[in-house]
Structure formats: C-alpha cells, structure tokens
C-alpha cells in the first residue's frame, strides 16, 4: 500500500533552527530542538545531550579490546556492569567519557586499564559515530586496542570493581546469545561486532 509521504526525502535539506533546554542535570540535558524539514515546515524534536563534552566533537570512547596470547584463541574483552537506566546488567565494550584536553586514543588506553586492568596498544580509531541518533546527540570514537596477553603486565590484570569477561572470538555470537538468555542485556555495538565476525568466519561459497 502506498503511503502519503512528504517530498523531497533528501535529509540534507533539513536544517537546525534552535535548541532550548527543557531540563538540565549534571550529566545530561533534555533539549527541544526546532528544525525545518525539506518542505520548509518547522518541526520539533526532543533530544538528550551530554553536558560533559569538552572541545572535541565526541563525548566518549568505546574500546574494542582484542586479547592475543601465544597458542590461544583470540578473545574480546567485555565488561559486565549494572546500568541504572536499564535497571539491569549489561555486557559492553569498556567505555568512558573523554576528559578535558584528553586525546581519544589516550582515553581509550586509560579506560581499558581502569575498567579491565589490561594495558594495550591502539590499532584503529573510528571517526565520531553516533549511538542512538533518534534519542541523543552522543557520539563516540571506537578504538580497537590490541592486548599482548603474554607480557608480564597483562598476566594478572587487576580491574577496579567491574566484572571482566573475556570471550573467545570464535564463539562470540553463541556466548552472547547464552548471556542474553540468562538475563544480561548485550550492547548493540558488541552484538553487531559478533554478527559481523561470525559472517566473516563462514567459509566462502564457491560458485563453479
Ligand atoms: N547519564 C549519566 N547520569 C549520571 O548520573 N552519571 C553519569 C552519566 N553519565 C556518566 N555519568 C558519570 C558516572 C561516572 O562517575 C562518570 C564517568 O563515567 P565513565 O566511566 O566515563 O563512563 P561510563 O563507563 O559509561 O559510566 O560519569
């Protein structure tokens, strides 16, 4: 069935008009944004903004930590923590807000050490990527960090108070599904990473 849609559907023609705080706390603000859609019609949108952003254009980093050990399967290091907005425990990549004057790569290494006890070397950084664009302006840099599990500093990592869960890469998707069945809420970044990794690991179909 055809739906009555407004034209043109080119999002680039939309533009911001103004933003007003509806409420503001220490960590986040609730804004009402007024914008003009591509037809020229003025509309509003309610959105969450982090109040903690410094000079950069991202709020936080999320770390994809890959633990490599001699003769052992690579693992991705996840953390389990209580998240008040969900009133539940999540399985996430280590992550954290970027401090004032802090470089996102430094932030990634610091957050990884604080949350998991591991010391790693950044191998890749994403541009600012959004998390939940219908809800919030919050963006992160995703930093892939390699951890050499055979060096002394990483043999007995001491995390602060967060539960650290290393998961073998070759069983990541199954392990996440198992945790989800048992009540953990898996972060969408982690789940997407697992689905993509599982697809990559599948043998290629050979067309004769
Ligand atoms: N939305 C938030 N509400 C809060 O009441 N407190 C918050 C919010 N976001 C961050 N924080 C606090 C909690 C921590 O004390 C600090 C630093 O958080 P950080 O470790 O950098 O990030 P998370 O790992 O995602 O908590 O900010």
mmCIF file with all atom_site columns, N, CA and C in Angstrom, residues 102-127:
data_model
loop_
_atom_site.group_PDB
_atom_site.id
_atom_site.type_symbol
_atom_site.label_atom_id
_atom_site.label_alt_id
_atom_site.label_comp_id
_atom_site.label_asym_id
_atom_site.label_entity_id
_atom_site.label_seq_id
_atom_site.pdbx_PDB_ins_code
_atom_site.Cartn_x
_atom_site.Cartn_y
_atom_site.Cartn_z
_atom_site.occupancy
_atom_site.B_iso_or_equiv
_atom_site.pdbx_formal_charge
_atom_site.auth_seq_id
_atom_site.auth_comp_id
_atom_site.auth_asym_id
_atom_site.auth_atom_id
_atom_site.pdbx_PDB_model_num
ATOM 1  N N  . UNK A 1 102 ? 41.970 15.665 26.840 1.00 0.00 ? 102 UNK A N  1
ATOM 2  C CA . UNK A 1 102 ? 42.456 14.292 26.641 1.00 0.00 ? 102 UNK A CA 1
ATOM 3  C C  . UNK A 1 102 ? 42.246 13.883 25.179 1.00 0.00 ? 102 UNK A C  1
ATOM 4  N N  . UNK A 1 103 ? 43.271 13.207 24.634 1.00 0.00 ? 103 UNK A N  1
ATOM 5  C CA . UNK A 1 103 ? 43.163 12.674 23.284 1.00 0.00 ? 103 UNK A CA 1
ATOM 6  C C  . UNK A 1 103 ? 42.331 11.378 23.344 1.00 0.00 ? 103 UNK A C  1
ATOM 7  N N  . UNK A 1 104 ? 41.448 11.125 22.370 1.00 0.00 ? 104 UNK A N  1
ATOM 8  C CA . UNK A 1 104 ? 40.619 9.905  22.430 1.00 0.00 ? 104 UNK A CA 1
ATOM 9  C C  . UNK A 1 104 ? 41.439 8.615  22.520 1.00 0.00 ? 104 UNK A C  1
ATOM 10 N N  . UNK A 1 105 ? 42.619 8.592  21.896 1.00 0.00 ? 105 UNK A N  1
ATOM 11 C CA . UNK A 1 105 ? 43.441 7.369  21.974 1.00 0.00 ? 105 UNK A CA 1
ATOM 12 C C  . UNK A 1 105 ? 43.960 7.156  23.402 1.00 0.00 ? 105 UNK A C  1
ATOM 13 N N  . UNK A 1 106 ? 44.406 8.262  24.031 1.00 0.00 ? 106 UNK A N  1
ATOM 14 C CA . UNK A 1 106 ? 44.851 8.180  25.445 1.00 0.00 ? 106 UNK A CA 1
ATOM 15 C C  . UNK A 1 106 ? 43.699 7.748  26.324 1.00 0.00 ? 106 UNK A C  1
ATOM 16 N N  . UNK A 1 107 ? 42.519 8.303  26.036 1.00 0.00 ? 107 UNK A N  1
ATOM 17 C CA . UNK A 1 107 ? 41.325 7.975  26.820 1.00 0.00 ? 107 UNK A CA 1
ATOM 18 C C  . UNK A 1 107 ? 41.032 6.474  26.717 1.00 0.00 ? 107 UNK A C  1
ATOM 19 N N  . UNK A 1 108 ? 41.167 5.932  25.500 1.00 0.00 ? 108 UNK A N  1
ATOM 20 C CA . UNK A 1 108 ? 40.872 4.507  25.303 1.00 0.00 ? 108 UNK A CA 1
ATOM 21 C C  . UNK A 1 108 ? 41.814 3.634  26.127 1.00 0.00 ? 108 UNK A C  1
ATOM 22 N N  . UNK A 1 109 ? 43.104 3.981  26.106 1.00 0.00 ? 109 UNK A N  1
ATOM 23 C CA . UNK A 1 109 ? 44.091 3.193  26.858 1.00 0.00 ? 109 UNK A CA 1
ATOM 24 C C  . UNK A 1 109 ? 43.812 3.320  28.365 1.00 0.00 ? 109 UNK A C  1
ATOM 25 N N  . UNK A 1 110 ? 43.467 4.530  28.803 1.00 0.00 ? 110 UNK A N  1
ATOM 26 C CA . UNK A 1 110 ? 43.187 4.766  30.232 1.00 0.00 ? 110 UNK A CA 1
ATOM 27 C C  . UNK A 1 110 ? 41.931 4.010  30.681 1.00 0.00 ? 110 UNK A C  1
ATOM 28 N N  . UNK A 1 111 ? 40.862 4.129  29.909 1.00 0.00 ? 111 UNK A N  1
ATOM 29 C CA . UNK A 1 111 ? 39.612 3.463  30.302 1.00 0.00 ? 111 UNK A CA 1
ATOM 30 C C  . UNK A 1 111 ? 39.782 1.943  30.307 1.00 0.00 ? 111 UNK A C  1
ATOM 31 N N  . UNK A 1 112 ? 40.522 1.430  29.321 1.00 0.00 ? 112 UNK A N  1
ATOM 32 C CA . UNK A 1 112 ? 40.739 -0.018 29.274 1.00 0.00 ? 112 UNK A CA 1
ATOM 33 C C  . UNK A 1 112 ? 41.472 -0.480 30.539 1.00 0.00 ? 112 UNK A C  1
ATOM 34 N N  . UNK A 1 113 ? 42.513 0.285  30.909 1.00 0.00 ? 113 UNK A N  1
ATOM 35 C CA . UNK A 1 113 ? 43.301 -0.067 32.108 1.00 0.00 ? 113 UNK A CA 1
ATOM 36 C C  . UNK A 1 113 ? 42.415 0.023  33.368 1.00 0.00 ? 113 UNK A C  1
ATOM 37 N N  . UNK A 1 114 ? 41.664 1.121  33.481 1.00 0.00 ? 114 UNK A N  1
ATOM 38 C CA . UNK A 1 114 ? 40.829 1.312  34.677 1.00 0.00 ? 114 UNK A CA 1
ATOM 39 C C  . UNK A 1 114 ? 39.769 0.217  34.805 1.00 0.00 ? 114 UNK A C  1
ATOM 40 N N  . UNK A 1 115 ? 39.120 -0.082 33.689 1.00 0.00 ? 115 UNK A N  1
ATOM 41 C CA . UNK A 1 115 ? 37.949 -0.969 33.769 1.00 0.00 ? 115 UNK A CA 1
ATOM 42 C C  . UNK A 1 115 ? 38.307 -2.445 33.713 1.00 0.00 ? 115 UNK A C  1
ATOM 43 N N  . UNK A 1 116 ? 39.440 -2.783 33.067 1.00 0.00 ? 116 UNK A N  1
ATOM 44 C CA . UNK A 1 116 ? 39.764 -4.214 32.911 1.00 0.00 ? 116 UNK A CA 1
ATOM 45 C C  . UNK A 1 116 ? 41.110 -4.604 33.511 1.00 0.00 ? 116 UNK A C  1
ATOM 46 N N  . UNK A 1 117 ? 41.979 -3.620 33.757 1.00 0.00 ? 117 UNK A N  1
ATOM 47 C CA . UNK A 1 117 ? 43.322 -3.920 34.246 1.00 0.00 ? 117 UNK A CA 1
ATOM 48 C C  . UNK A 1 117 ? 44.321 -4.171 33.121 1.00 0.00 ? 117 UNK A C  1
ATOM 49 N N  . UNK A 1 118 ? 43.849 -4.294 31.886 1.00 0.00 ? 118 UNK A N  1
ATOM 50 C CA . UNK A 1 118 ? 44.755 -4.595 30.774 1.00 0.00 ? 118 UNK A CA 1
ATOM 51 C C  . UNK A 1 118 ? 45.417 -3.333 30.215 1.00 0.00 ? 118 UNK A C  1
ATOM 52 N N  . UNK A 1 119 ? 46.664 -3.522 29.762 1.00 0.00 ? 119 UNK A N  1
ATOM 53 C CA . UNK A 1 119 ? 47.395 -2.467 29.076 1.00 0.00 ? 119 UNK A CA 1
ATOM 54 C C  . UNK A 1 119 ? 47.475 -2.848 27.604 1.00 0.00 ? 119 UNK A C  1
ATOM 55 N N  . UNK A 1 120 ? 47.041 -1.944 26.726 1.00 0.00 ? 120 UNK A N  1
ATOM 56 C CA . UNK A 1 120 ? 47.028 -2.294 25.305 1.00 0.00 ? 120 UNK A CA 1
ATOM 57 C C  . UNK A 1 120 ? 47.530 -1.174 24.421 1.00 0.00 ? 120 UNK A C  1
ATOM 58 N N  . UNK A 1 121 ? 47.625 -1.506 23.136 1.00 0.00 ? 121 UNK A N  1
ATOM 59 C CA . UNK A 1 121 ? 48.119 -0.546 22.141 1.00 0.00 ? 121 UNK A CA 1
ATOM 60 C C  . UNK A 1 121 ? 47.000 -0.299 21.115 1.00 0.00 ? 121 UNK A C  1
ATOM 61 N N  . UNK A 1 122 ? 46.626 0.981  20.919 1.00 0.00 ? 122 UNK A N  1
ATOM 62 C CA . UNK A 1 122 ? 45.559 1.281  19.949 1.00 0.00 ? 122 UNK A CA 1
ATOM 63 C C  . UNK A 1 122 ? 46.000 0.962  18.520 1.00 0.00 ? 122 UNK A C  1
ATOM 64 N N  . UNK A 1 123 ? 45.109 0.329  17.768 1.00 0.00 ? 123 UNK A N  1
ATOM 65 C CA . UNK A 1 123 ? 45.433 -0.064 16.391 1.00 0.00 ? 123 UNK A CA 1
ATOM 66 C C  . UNK A 1 123 ? 44.551 0.650  15.370 1.00 0.00 ? 123 UNK A C  1
ATOM 67 N N  . UNK A 1 124 ? 43.393 1.116  15.811 1.00 0.00 ? 124 UNK A N  1
ATOM 68 C CA . UNK A 1 124 ? 42.470 1.775  14.874 1.00 0.00 ? 124 UNK A CA 1
ATOM 69 C C  . UNK A 1 124 ? 41.538 2.677  15.657 1.00 0.00 ? 124 UNK A C  1
ATOM 70 N N  . UNK A 1 125 ? 41.225 3.824  15.059 1.00 0.00 ? 125 UNK A N  1
ATOM 71 C CA . UNK A 1 125 ? 40.229 4.703  15.690 1.00 0.00 ? 125 UNK A CA 1
ATOM 72 C C  . UNK A 1 125 ? 39.188 5.102  14.643 1.00 0.00 ? 125 UNK A C  1
ATOM 73 N N  . UNK A 1 126 ? 37.934 5.043  15.034 1.00 0.00 ? 126 UNK A N  1
ATOM 74 C CA . UNK A 1 126 ? 36.858 5.418  14.113 1.00 0.00 ? 126 UNK A CA 1
ATOM 75 C C  . UNK A 1 126 ? 36.667 6.930  14.166 1.00 0.00 ? 126 UNK A C  1
ATOM 76 N N  . UNK A 1 127 ? 36.000 7.487  13.158 1.00 0.00 ? 127 UNK A N  1
ATOM 77 C CA . UNK A 1 127 ? 35.521 8.874  13.328 1.00 0.00 ? 127 UNK A CA 1
ATOM 78 C C  . UNK A 1 127 ? 34.439 8.876  14.411 1.00 0.00 ? 127 UNK A C  1
#
